[in-house]
Short mmCIF file of C-alpha atoms in Angstrom, two decimals:
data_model
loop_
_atom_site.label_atom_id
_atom_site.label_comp_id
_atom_site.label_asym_id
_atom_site.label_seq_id
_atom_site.Cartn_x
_atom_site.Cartn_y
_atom_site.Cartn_z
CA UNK A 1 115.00 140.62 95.97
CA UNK A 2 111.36 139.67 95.72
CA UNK A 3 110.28 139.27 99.91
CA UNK A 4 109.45 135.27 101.10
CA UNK A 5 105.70 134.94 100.49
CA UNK A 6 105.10 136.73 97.51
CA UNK A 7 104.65 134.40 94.22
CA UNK A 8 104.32 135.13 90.84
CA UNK A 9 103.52 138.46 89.16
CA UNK A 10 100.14 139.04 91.26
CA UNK A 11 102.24 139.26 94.55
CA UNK A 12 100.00 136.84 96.54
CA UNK A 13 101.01 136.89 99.75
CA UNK A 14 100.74 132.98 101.22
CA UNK A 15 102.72 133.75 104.24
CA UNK A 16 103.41 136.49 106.80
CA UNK A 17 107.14 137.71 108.25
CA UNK A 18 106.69 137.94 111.93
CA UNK A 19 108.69 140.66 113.48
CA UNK A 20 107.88 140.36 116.96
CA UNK A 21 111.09 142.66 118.79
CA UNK A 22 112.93 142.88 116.12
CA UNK A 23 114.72 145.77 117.13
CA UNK A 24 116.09 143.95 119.83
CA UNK A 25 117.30 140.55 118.10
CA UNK A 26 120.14 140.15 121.55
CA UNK A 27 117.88 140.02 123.80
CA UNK A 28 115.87 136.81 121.71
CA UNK A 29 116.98 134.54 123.98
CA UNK A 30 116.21 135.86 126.48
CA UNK A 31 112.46 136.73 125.64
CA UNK A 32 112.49 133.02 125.10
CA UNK A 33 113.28 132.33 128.42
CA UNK A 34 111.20 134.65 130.23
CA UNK A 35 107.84 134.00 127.97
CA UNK A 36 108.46 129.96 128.76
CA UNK A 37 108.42 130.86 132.83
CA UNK A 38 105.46 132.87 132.07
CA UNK A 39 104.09 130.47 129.80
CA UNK A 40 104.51 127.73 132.60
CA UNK A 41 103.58 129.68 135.05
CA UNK A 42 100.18 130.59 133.42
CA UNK A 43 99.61 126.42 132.72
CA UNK A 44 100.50 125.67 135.90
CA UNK A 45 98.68 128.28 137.67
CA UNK A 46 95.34 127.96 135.89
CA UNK A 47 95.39 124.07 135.57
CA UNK A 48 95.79 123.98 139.24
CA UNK A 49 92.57 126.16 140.01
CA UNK A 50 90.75 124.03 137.42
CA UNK A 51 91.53 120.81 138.91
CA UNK A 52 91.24 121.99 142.48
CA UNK A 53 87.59 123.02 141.63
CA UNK A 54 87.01 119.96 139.98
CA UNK A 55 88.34 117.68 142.96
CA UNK A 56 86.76 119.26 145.82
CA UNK A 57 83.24 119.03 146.43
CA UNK A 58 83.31 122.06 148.62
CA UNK A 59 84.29 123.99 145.61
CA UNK A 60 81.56 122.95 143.33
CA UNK A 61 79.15 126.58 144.08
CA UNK A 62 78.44 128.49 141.36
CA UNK A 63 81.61 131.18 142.52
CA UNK A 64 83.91 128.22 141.43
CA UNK A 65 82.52 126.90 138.39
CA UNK A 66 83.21 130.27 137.20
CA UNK A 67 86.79 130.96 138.07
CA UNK A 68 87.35 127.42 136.81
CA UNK A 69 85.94 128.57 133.39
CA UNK A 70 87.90 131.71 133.91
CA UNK A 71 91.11 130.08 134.43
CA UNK A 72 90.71 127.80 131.36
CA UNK A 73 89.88 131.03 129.19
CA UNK A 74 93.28 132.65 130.23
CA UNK A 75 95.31 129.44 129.50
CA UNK A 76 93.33 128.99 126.53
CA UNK A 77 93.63 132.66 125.42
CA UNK A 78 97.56 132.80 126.12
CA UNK A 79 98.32 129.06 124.12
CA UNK A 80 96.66 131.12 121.50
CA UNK A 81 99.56 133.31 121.11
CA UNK A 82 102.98 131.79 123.23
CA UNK A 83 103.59 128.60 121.67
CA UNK A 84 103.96 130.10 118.70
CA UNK A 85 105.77 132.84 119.63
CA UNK A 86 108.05 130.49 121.50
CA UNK A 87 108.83 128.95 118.59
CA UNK A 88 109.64 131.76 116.69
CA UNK A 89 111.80 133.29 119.18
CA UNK A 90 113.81 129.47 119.33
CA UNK A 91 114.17 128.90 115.46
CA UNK A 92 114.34 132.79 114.49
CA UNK A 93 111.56 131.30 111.61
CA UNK A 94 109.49 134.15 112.60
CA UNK A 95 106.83 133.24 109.56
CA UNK A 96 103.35 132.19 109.82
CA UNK A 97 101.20 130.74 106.71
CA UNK A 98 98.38 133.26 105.68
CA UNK A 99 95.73 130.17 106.93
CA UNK A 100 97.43 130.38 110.04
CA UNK A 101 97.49 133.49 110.97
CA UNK A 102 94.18 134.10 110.38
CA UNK A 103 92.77 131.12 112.57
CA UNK A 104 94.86 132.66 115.15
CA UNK A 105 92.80 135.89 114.85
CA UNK A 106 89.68 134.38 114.81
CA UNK A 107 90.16 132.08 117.78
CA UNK A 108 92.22 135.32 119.69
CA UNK A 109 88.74 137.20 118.64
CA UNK A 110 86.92 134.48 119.94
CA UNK A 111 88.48 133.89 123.49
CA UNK A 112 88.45 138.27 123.69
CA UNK A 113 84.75 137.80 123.39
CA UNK A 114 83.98 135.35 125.92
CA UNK A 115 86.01 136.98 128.41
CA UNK A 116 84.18 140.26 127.87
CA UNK A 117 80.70 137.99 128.90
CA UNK A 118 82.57 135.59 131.53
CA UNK A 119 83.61 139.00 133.54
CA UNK A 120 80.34 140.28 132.99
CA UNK A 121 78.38 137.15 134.54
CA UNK A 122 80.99 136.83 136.88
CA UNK A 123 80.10 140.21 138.05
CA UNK A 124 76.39 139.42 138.47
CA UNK A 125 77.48 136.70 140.90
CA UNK A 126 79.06 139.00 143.21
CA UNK A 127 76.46 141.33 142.93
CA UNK A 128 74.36 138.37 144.21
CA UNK A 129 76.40 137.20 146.57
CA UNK A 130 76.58 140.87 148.70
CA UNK A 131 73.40 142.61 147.55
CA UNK A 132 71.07 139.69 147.88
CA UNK A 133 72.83 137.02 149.81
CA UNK A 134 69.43 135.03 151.64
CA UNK A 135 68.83 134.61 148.16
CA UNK A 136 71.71 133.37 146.75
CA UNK A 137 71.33 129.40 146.44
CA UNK A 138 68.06 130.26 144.71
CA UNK A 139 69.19 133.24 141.87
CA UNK A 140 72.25 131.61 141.38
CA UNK A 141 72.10 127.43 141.58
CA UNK A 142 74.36 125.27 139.76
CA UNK A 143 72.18 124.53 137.03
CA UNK A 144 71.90 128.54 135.96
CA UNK A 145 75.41 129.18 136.39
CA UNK A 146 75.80 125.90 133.81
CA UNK A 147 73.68 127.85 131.25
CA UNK A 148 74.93 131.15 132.23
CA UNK A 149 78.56 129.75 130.80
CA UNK A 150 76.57 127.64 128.34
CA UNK A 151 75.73 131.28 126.59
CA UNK A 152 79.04 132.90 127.52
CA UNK A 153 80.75 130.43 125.21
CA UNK A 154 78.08 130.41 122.65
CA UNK A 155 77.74 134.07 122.19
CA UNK A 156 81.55 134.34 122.20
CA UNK A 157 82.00 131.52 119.63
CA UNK A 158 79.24 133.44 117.30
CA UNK A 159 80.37 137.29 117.97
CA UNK A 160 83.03 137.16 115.75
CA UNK A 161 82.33 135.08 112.80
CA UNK A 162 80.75 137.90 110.62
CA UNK A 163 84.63 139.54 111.16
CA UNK A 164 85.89 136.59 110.57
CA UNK A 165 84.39 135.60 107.55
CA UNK A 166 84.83 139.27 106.01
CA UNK A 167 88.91 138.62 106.45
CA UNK A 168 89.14 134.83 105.47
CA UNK A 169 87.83 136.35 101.77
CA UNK A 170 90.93 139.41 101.96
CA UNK A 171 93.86 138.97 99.53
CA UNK A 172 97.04 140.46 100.93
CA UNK A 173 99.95 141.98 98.83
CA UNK A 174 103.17 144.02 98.39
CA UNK A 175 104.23 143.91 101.89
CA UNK A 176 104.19 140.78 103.84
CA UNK A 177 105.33 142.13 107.02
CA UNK A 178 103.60 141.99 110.28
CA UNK A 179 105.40 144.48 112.81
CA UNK A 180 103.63 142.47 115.73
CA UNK A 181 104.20 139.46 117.45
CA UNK A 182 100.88 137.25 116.72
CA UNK A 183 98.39 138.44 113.81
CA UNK A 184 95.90 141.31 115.50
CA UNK A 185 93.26 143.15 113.55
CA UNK A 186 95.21 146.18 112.99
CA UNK A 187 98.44 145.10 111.99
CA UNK A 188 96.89 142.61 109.64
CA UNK A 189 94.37 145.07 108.49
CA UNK A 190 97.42 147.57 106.98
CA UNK A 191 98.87 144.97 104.70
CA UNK A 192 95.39 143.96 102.73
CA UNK A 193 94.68 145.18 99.46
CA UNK A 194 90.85 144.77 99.69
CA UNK A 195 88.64 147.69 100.87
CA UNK A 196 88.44 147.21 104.07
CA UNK A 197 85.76 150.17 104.49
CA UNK A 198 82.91 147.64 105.77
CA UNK A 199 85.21 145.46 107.71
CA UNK A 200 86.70 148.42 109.99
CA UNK A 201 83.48 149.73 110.22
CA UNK A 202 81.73 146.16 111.79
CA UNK A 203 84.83 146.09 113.88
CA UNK A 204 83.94 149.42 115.55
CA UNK A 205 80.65 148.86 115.92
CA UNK A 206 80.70 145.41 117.20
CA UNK A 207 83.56 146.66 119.39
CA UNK A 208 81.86 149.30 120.78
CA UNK A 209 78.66 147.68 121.79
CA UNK A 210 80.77 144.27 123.42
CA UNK A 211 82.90 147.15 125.02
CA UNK A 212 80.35 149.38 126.55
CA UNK A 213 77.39 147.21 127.26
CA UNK A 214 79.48 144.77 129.33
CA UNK A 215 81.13 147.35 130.89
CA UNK A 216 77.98 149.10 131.81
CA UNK A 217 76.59 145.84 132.91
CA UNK A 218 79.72 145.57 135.46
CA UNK A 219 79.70 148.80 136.32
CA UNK A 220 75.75 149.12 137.23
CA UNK A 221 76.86 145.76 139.31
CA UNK A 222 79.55 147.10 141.83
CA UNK A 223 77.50 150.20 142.21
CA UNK A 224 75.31 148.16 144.00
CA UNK A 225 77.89 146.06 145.61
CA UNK A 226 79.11 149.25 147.24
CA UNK A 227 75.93 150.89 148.16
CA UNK A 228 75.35 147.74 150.11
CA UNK A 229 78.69 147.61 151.77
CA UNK A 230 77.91 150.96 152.87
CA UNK A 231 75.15 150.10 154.65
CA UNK A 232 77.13 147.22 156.55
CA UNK A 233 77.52 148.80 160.07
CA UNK A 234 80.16 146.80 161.12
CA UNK A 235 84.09 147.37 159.64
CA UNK A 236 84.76 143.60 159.79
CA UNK A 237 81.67 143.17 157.61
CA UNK A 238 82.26 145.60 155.20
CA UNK A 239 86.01 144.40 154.89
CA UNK A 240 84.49 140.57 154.22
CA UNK A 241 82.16 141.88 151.62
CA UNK A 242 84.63 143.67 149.64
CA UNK A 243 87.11 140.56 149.89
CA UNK A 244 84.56 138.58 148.12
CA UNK A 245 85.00 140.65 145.07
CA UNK A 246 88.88 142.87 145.16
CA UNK A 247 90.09 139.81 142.95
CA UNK A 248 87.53 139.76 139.88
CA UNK A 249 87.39 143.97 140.34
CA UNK A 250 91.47 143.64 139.58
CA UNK A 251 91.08 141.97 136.54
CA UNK A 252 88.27 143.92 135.47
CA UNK A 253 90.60 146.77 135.49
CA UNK A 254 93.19 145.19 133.85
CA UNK A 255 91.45 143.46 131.34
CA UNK A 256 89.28 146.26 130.22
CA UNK A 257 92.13 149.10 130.75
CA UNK A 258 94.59 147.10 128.01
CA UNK A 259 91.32 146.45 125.84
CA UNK A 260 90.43 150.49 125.95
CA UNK A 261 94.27 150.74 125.10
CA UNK A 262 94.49 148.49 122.42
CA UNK A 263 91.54 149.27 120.20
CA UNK A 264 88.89 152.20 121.08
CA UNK A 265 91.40 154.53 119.98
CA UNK A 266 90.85 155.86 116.29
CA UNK A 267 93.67 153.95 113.98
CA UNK A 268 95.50 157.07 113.14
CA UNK A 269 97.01 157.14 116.12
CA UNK A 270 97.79 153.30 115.87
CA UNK A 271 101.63 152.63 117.13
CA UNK A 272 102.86 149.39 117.05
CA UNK A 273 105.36 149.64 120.05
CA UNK A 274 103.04 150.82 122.52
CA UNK A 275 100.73 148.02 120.79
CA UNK A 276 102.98 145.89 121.92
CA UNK A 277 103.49 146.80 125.15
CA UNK A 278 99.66 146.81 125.89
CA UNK A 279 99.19 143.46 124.01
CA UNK A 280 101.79 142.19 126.58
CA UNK A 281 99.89 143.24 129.64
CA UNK A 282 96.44 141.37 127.96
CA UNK A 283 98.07 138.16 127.08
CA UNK A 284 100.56 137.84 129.94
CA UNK A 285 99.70 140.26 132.97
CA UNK A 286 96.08 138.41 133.58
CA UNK A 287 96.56 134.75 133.01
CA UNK A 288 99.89 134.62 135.12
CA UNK A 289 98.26 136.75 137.99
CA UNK A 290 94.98 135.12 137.75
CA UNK A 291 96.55 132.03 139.94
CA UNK A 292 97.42 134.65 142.83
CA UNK A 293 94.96 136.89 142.40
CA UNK A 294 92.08 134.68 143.45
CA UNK A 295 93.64 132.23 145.41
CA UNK A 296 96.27 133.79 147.68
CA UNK A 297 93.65 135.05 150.64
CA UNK A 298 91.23 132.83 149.77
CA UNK A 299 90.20 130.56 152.74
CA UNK A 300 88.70 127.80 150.81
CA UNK A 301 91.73 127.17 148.40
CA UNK A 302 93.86 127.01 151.46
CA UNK A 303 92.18 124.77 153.10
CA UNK A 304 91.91 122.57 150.01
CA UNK A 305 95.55 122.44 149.80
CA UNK A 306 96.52 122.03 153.17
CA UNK A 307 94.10 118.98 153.21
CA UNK A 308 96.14 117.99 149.82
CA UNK A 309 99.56 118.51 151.59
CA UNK A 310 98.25 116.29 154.42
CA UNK A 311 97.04 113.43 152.30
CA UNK A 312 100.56 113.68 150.58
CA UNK A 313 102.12 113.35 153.68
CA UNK A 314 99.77 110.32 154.98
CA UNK A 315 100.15 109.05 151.49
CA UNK A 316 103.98 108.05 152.34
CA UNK A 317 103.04 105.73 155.00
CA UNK A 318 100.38 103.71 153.43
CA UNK A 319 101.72 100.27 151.86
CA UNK A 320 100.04 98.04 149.91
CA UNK A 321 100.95 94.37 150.53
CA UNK A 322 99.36 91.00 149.28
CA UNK A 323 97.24 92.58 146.09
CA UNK A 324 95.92 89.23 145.16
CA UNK A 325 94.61 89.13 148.68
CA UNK A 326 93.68 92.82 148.61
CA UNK A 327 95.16 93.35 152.02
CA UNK A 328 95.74 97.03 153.07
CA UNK A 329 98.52 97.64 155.79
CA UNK A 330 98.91 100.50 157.64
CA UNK A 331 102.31 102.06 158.39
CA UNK A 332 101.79 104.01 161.76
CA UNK A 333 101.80 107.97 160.49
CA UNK A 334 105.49 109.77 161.12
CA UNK A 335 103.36 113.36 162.36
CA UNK A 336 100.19 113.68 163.48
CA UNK A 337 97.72 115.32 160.91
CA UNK A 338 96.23 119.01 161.67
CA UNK A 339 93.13 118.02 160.11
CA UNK A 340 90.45 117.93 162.92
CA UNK A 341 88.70 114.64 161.17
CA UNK A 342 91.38 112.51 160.93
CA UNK A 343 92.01 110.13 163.80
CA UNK A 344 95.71 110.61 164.83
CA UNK A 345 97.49 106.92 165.42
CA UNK A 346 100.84 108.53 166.07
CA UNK A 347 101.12 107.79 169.22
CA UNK A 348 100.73 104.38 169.06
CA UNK A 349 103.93 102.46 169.16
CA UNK A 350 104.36 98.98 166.89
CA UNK A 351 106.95 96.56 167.53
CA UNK A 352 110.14 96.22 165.80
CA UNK A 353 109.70 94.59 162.08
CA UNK A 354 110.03 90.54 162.37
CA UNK A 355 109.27 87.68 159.76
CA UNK A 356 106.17 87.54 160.78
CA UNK A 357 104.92 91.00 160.82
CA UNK A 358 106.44 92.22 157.51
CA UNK A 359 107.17 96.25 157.68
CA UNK A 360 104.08 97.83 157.43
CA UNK A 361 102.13 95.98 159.12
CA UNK A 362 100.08 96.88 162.33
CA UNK A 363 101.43 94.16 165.18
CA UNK A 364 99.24 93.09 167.78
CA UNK A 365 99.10 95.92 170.49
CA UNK A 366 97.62 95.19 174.44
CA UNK A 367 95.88 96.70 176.59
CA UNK A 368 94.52 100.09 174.39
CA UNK A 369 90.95 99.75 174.43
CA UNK A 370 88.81 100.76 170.58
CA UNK A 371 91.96 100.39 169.05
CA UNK A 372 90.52 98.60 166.66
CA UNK A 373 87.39 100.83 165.95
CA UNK A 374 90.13 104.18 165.60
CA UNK A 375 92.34 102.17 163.05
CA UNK A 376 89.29 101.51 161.05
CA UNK A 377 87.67 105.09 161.14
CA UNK A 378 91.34 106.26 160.13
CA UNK A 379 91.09 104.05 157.08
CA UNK A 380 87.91 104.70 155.91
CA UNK A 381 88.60 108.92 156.15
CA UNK A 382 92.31 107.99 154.48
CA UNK A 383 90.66 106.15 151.62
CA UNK A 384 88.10 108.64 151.23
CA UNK A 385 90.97 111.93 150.82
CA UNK A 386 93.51 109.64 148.82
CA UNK A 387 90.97 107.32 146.84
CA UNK A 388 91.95 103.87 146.96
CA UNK A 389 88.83 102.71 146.08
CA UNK A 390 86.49 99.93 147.48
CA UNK A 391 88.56 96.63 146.71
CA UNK A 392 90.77 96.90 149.57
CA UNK A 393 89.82 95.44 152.88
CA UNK A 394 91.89 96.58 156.48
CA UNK A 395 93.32 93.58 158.22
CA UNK A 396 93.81 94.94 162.04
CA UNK A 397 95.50 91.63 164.48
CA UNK A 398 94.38 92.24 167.85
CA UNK A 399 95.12 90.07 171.06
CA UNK A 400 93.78 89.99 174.30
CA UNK A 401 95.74 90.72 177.27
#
C-alpha cells in the first residue's frame, strides 16, 4: 500500500506523517491535556508581562522593554509548534502539507535566532546595570534599547533565509515520515532526496558562529557582572546585584543547554527520542517558566499588581449614574486601600438610601471639615488608576451645619 503523500510514479512527497509519541498512542489524550495547560499557561503568562509593561509607566526602562520583547518571543516561538500539535493530538490527523511544514521551520529558525541576540542584548543590559550603573540612563536610554531590538529582530528575520531558501527548492521522496513532533532540520533533512552536502554544511557553520559568538558575548558579560559583585563590600549589596540578573542567567542556561543538546552534536549520533525530550524542554520549559522566573521576586511587578488588585477592588464601588448628564457618583469604598496615595473615605458614614439620594450617591454629610476637597482628590487619583476618562464631572452635595 503506496504511503498518504506519495503521488504518481516519481513518489513526490506533498505531505508529511507526523508521528509525534507514537509509541505511546494511550496516553494521546492525555498529552492533549497537559500541552493545552502548558499552552495556556505560556499565553497567559507572557501576555500578562507584556501588557503589564505596556500599562505601567514605571515599567517603561529599557530592563522592561526587553522582557516584554522576550515574553512575546516565547509565546510566539511556542504558537509556532502547540497549536498544531494540539490539533494533531485531538483529530489523530497527525499530517502536515510539505508548504507547511516548511514555513514552520523557517519561522521556528527564525524565532531560534532572535532569541540567541535578545539574550545576548539582554545580557549587555545587566552588565550595564551592575558594572556601570551612574551611567546607566545614558548607555542604555529608551531610544537605544528601541534599536537594539530593532536589529535583534532584523538580524533574526535575515539569519536564516539562505537555509531557508536552500530547503524550500528540496524534493522529498520514498519515506514520508517525520519521527518528530513539528518539522526540525534534522528529521526533515533524513527524508530529502537532494544532496544536502551544502545545506548541512551552512547549517553548521551558521550554527556555530550564532552559537558561540553570542555565547561568548554573554559569557564575557557576567564575567564582569561578577568581578564587580565581588568588589561590593557589603552582603546585602552583593545579594541585590546578583538578583538583578539570577532570572535572565536561568534561562541562559536553559536555553543554550537544550540548544547545545539539540544540534552541536555531529548527526551520527542523532536520536530522535532524546530529540524529543530536549525539544520539549526548548519549546515548553522556558516560555511557561519565563512568567515566574522574572516576576515572582520582583518588587516592581508586585507592586504593579497589587495597585491592579486595588483598583479592582475600588472598581466595585464606583457607579455611574445620569450618563447624559455625565454625573459620576461615588459609592463610599467597603476597605480602605493600602496604597499610600489614595485618600481613604471609609470611614465616612452616608445615610441610608432614600428617593432622593439614589444608592450611590454621596448624601450631604455635617460637620467634617475638607470633605469636599478629599472626595475630589480621591476621584481624580481613582480616575487616573481605572481610566474613566475626562467626560465625567464629580457632583459632591454639601450642607452647612
Amino acid at each position: 500500500m503506496k504511503p498518504q503523500g506519495i503521488v504518481g510514479n516519481q513518489s513526490e512527497v506533498t505531505e508529511f506523517i507526523v508521528q509525534c509519541f507514537s509509541n505511546a498512542p494511550e496516553l494521546q489524550p492525555l498529552l492533549f491535556v497537559i500541552f493545552f495547560l502548558i499552552y495556556l499557561l505560556i499565553v497567559t503568562g507572557n501576555t500578562t508581562i507584556c501588557a503589564t509593561v505596556a500599562a505601567d509607566p514605571h515599567l517603561q526602562t529599557p530592563m522592561y522593554w526587553l522582557l516584554s520583547n522576550f515574553s512575546f518571543l516565547e509565546m510566539s516561538y511556542s504558537s509556532v509548534i502547540l497549536p498544531k500539535l494540539l490539533t494533531m493530538l485531538v483529530t489523530q490527523h497527525k499530517t502536515i502539507s510539505t508548504t507547511g511544514c516548511k514555513f514552520q521551520l523557517f519561522f521556528f529558525t527564525v524565532f531560534t535566532c532572535i532569541e540567541f541576540f535578545l539574550l545576548t542584548v539582554m545580557a549587555y543590559d545587566r552588565y550595564v546595570a551592575v558594572c556601570h550603573p551612574l551611567h546607566y540612563h545614558s548607555l542604555m536610554t529608551l531610544r537605544h534599547c528601541a534599536k537594539y531590538i530593532a536589529a535583534v529582530w532584523t538580524f533574526g528575520f535575515l539569519d536564516p533565509i539562505p537555509l531557508n531558501a536552500i530547503i524550500a527548492k528540496f524534493s522529498f521522496c520514498s519515506s514520508n515520515q517525520i519521527d518528530h513532533f513539528y518539522c526540525d532540520v534534522t528529521p526533515v533533512l533524513k527524508l530529502t532526496c537532494s544532496d544536502t552536502f551544502t545545506l548541512l554544511l551552512l547549517v553548521y557553520m551558521n550554527g556555530a558562529f550564532l552559537f558561540l559568538s553570542t555565547i561568548t558575548l554573554t559569557c564575557i558579560s557576567y564575567i564582569l557582572i561578577i568581578r564587580t559583585i565581588q568588589g561590593i563590600k557589603s552582603s546585602e549589596g552583593r545579594k541585590k546585584a546578583f538578583s538583578t540578573c539570577a532570572s535572565h542567567l536561568t534561562c541562559v542556561s536553559i536555553f543554550y543547554g537544550t540548544i547545545f543538546c539539540l544540534y552541536m552534536r555531529p548527526r551520527a549520533a542523532y536520536e530522535p527520542e532524546k530529540d524529543k525530550f530536549f525539544s520539549l524542554l526548548n519549546i515548553v520549559l522556558v516560555p511557561s517558566l519565563n512568567p515566574f522566573i522574572y516576576t515572582l521576586k520582583n518588587k516592581e511587578f508586585k507592586i504593579h499588581h497589587r495597585k491592579v488588585g486595588e483598583c479592582l477592588a475600588l472598581s466595585l464601588d464606583l457607579q455611574i449614574y445620569s450618563r447624559s448628564q455625565h454625573i459620576l457618583h461615588i459609592t463610599l469604598p467597603n476597605m480602605q486601600p493600602t496604597h499610600p496615595e489614595w485618600i481613604s473615605l471609609w470611614s465616612v458614614i452616608a445615610e441610608p438610601p432614600c428617593e432622593h439620594h439614589p444608592p450611590g450617591t454621596l448624601r450631604p454629610v455635617l460637620n467634617i471639615q475638607g470633605l469636599e476637597t478629599l472626595i475630589r482628590n480621591w476621584f481624580v487619583l481613582a480616575q487616573k488608576y481605572l481610566n474613566l476618562g475626562k467626560n465625567f464631572n464629580l457632583n459632591v452635595n454639601k450642607s452647612d451645619p
